[in-house]
C-alpha positions as a printed Julia matrix, in Angstrom:
103×3 Matrix{Float64}:
 -51.9   45.3   46.46
 -49.74  43.3   44.03
 -46.68  45.37  44.81
 -47.03  44.62  48.5
 -46.82  40.89  47.76
 -43.55  41.17  45.86
 -40.38  39.73  47.35
 -37.72  42.24  48.44
 -35.48  41.21  45.53
 -38.27  41.81  43.0
 -39.12  45.16  44.56
 -35.48  46.25  44.26
 -35.47  45.21  40.6
 -38.62  47.22  39.95
 -37.1   50.27  41.67
 -33.99  49.96  39.51
 -36.14  49.73  36.37
 -38.09  52.79  37.48
 -34.87  54.74  38.09
 -33.53  53.74  34.69
 -36.68  54.74  32.84
 -37.29  57.97  34.75
 -33.77  59.27  35.47
 -30.84  57.56  33.77
 -32.27  56.87  30.3
 -33.49  60.45  29.7
 -30.14  61.79  30.93
 -28.09  59.49  28.68
 -30.29  60.16  25.65
 -29.57  63.9   25.99
 -25.85  63.32  25.5
 -24.24  63.48  22.04
 -21.69  60.81  21.11
 -18.15  62.11  20.45
 -19.21  65.6   21.64
 -20.28  65.25  25.28
 -19.18  61.63  25.82
 -17.5   58.8   23.98
 -14.86  56.11  23.99
 -11.29  57.14  23.3
  -9.82  56.02  19.99
  -6.56  54.04  19.91
  -4.65  57.21  19.02
  -6.22  59.12  21.9
  -5.39  56.3   24.33
  -1.76  56.27  23.17
  -1.48  60.05  23.51
  -3.11  59.97  26.96
  -0.76  57.23  28.17
   2.25  59.29  27.09
   0.88  62.39  28.82
  -0.39  60.54  31.93
   1.44  57.22  32.4
  -0.66  56.34  35.47
  -3.97  56.7   33.62
  -6.36  53.84  34.52
  -6.84  51.46  31.6
 -10.6   51.51  32.18
 -10.64  54.93  30.52
  -9.82  53.19  27.24
 -12.87  50.89  27.39
 -15.55  52.92  29.21
 -17.39  56.06  28.15
 -15.8   59.26  29.44
 -16.82  62.92  29.2
 -15.68  64.88  26.16
 -15.03  68.63  26.33
 -15.69  69.19  22.63
 -15.99  67.4   19.31
 -13.57  64.42  19.44
 -11.74  65.92  22.47
 -11.87  63.61  25.52
 -11.53  65.1   28.97
  -8.01  64.59  30.29
  -8.98  63.32  33.74
 -12.74  63.51  34.28
 -14.95  60.45  34.51
 -18.67  60.04  35.06
 -19.4   59.62  38.76
 -22.5   57.44  38.69
 -21.92  53.81  37.64
 -25.33  53.5   35.97
 -24.55  56.52  33.79
 -21.16  55.02  32.87
 -22.83  51.75  31.88
 -25.56  53.43  29.86
 -23.24  55.79  28.01
 -20.75  52.98  27.35
 -23.51  50.87  25.78
 -24.6   53.82  23.64
 -21.02  54.62  22.63
 -20.36  51.07  21.47
 -23.71  51.06  19.69
 -22.95  54.32  17.87
 -19.22  53.8   17.25
 -19.14  50.01  16.97
 -16.77  47.52  18.52
 -13.11  47.73  17.58
 -10.64  44.87  17.31
  -8.73  46.06  20.41
 -11.97  46.0   22.46
 -11.66  42.21  22.58
  -8.22  42.28  24.26
């Protein structure tokens, strides 16, 4: 009965919370930082820019898939924006902010 009285905006917020708690959070918690996902280090960004000059700069700041321990995927990115946000938050939490993250 209470749910039926909610405004459309509030109902959408509740659905998003439900999705996060039931789908996205369990998925992101299964991932291992610097093994299955992570943020590229400054050295990895430099090497990637030399190898792929047209690489989007967002790859340097957002979490990307890793193919092994400390080995970022050369071109892959996570497809779902909520997963990208969640893994990016976890990566910064685990790895910490770096000086160049403020640029």
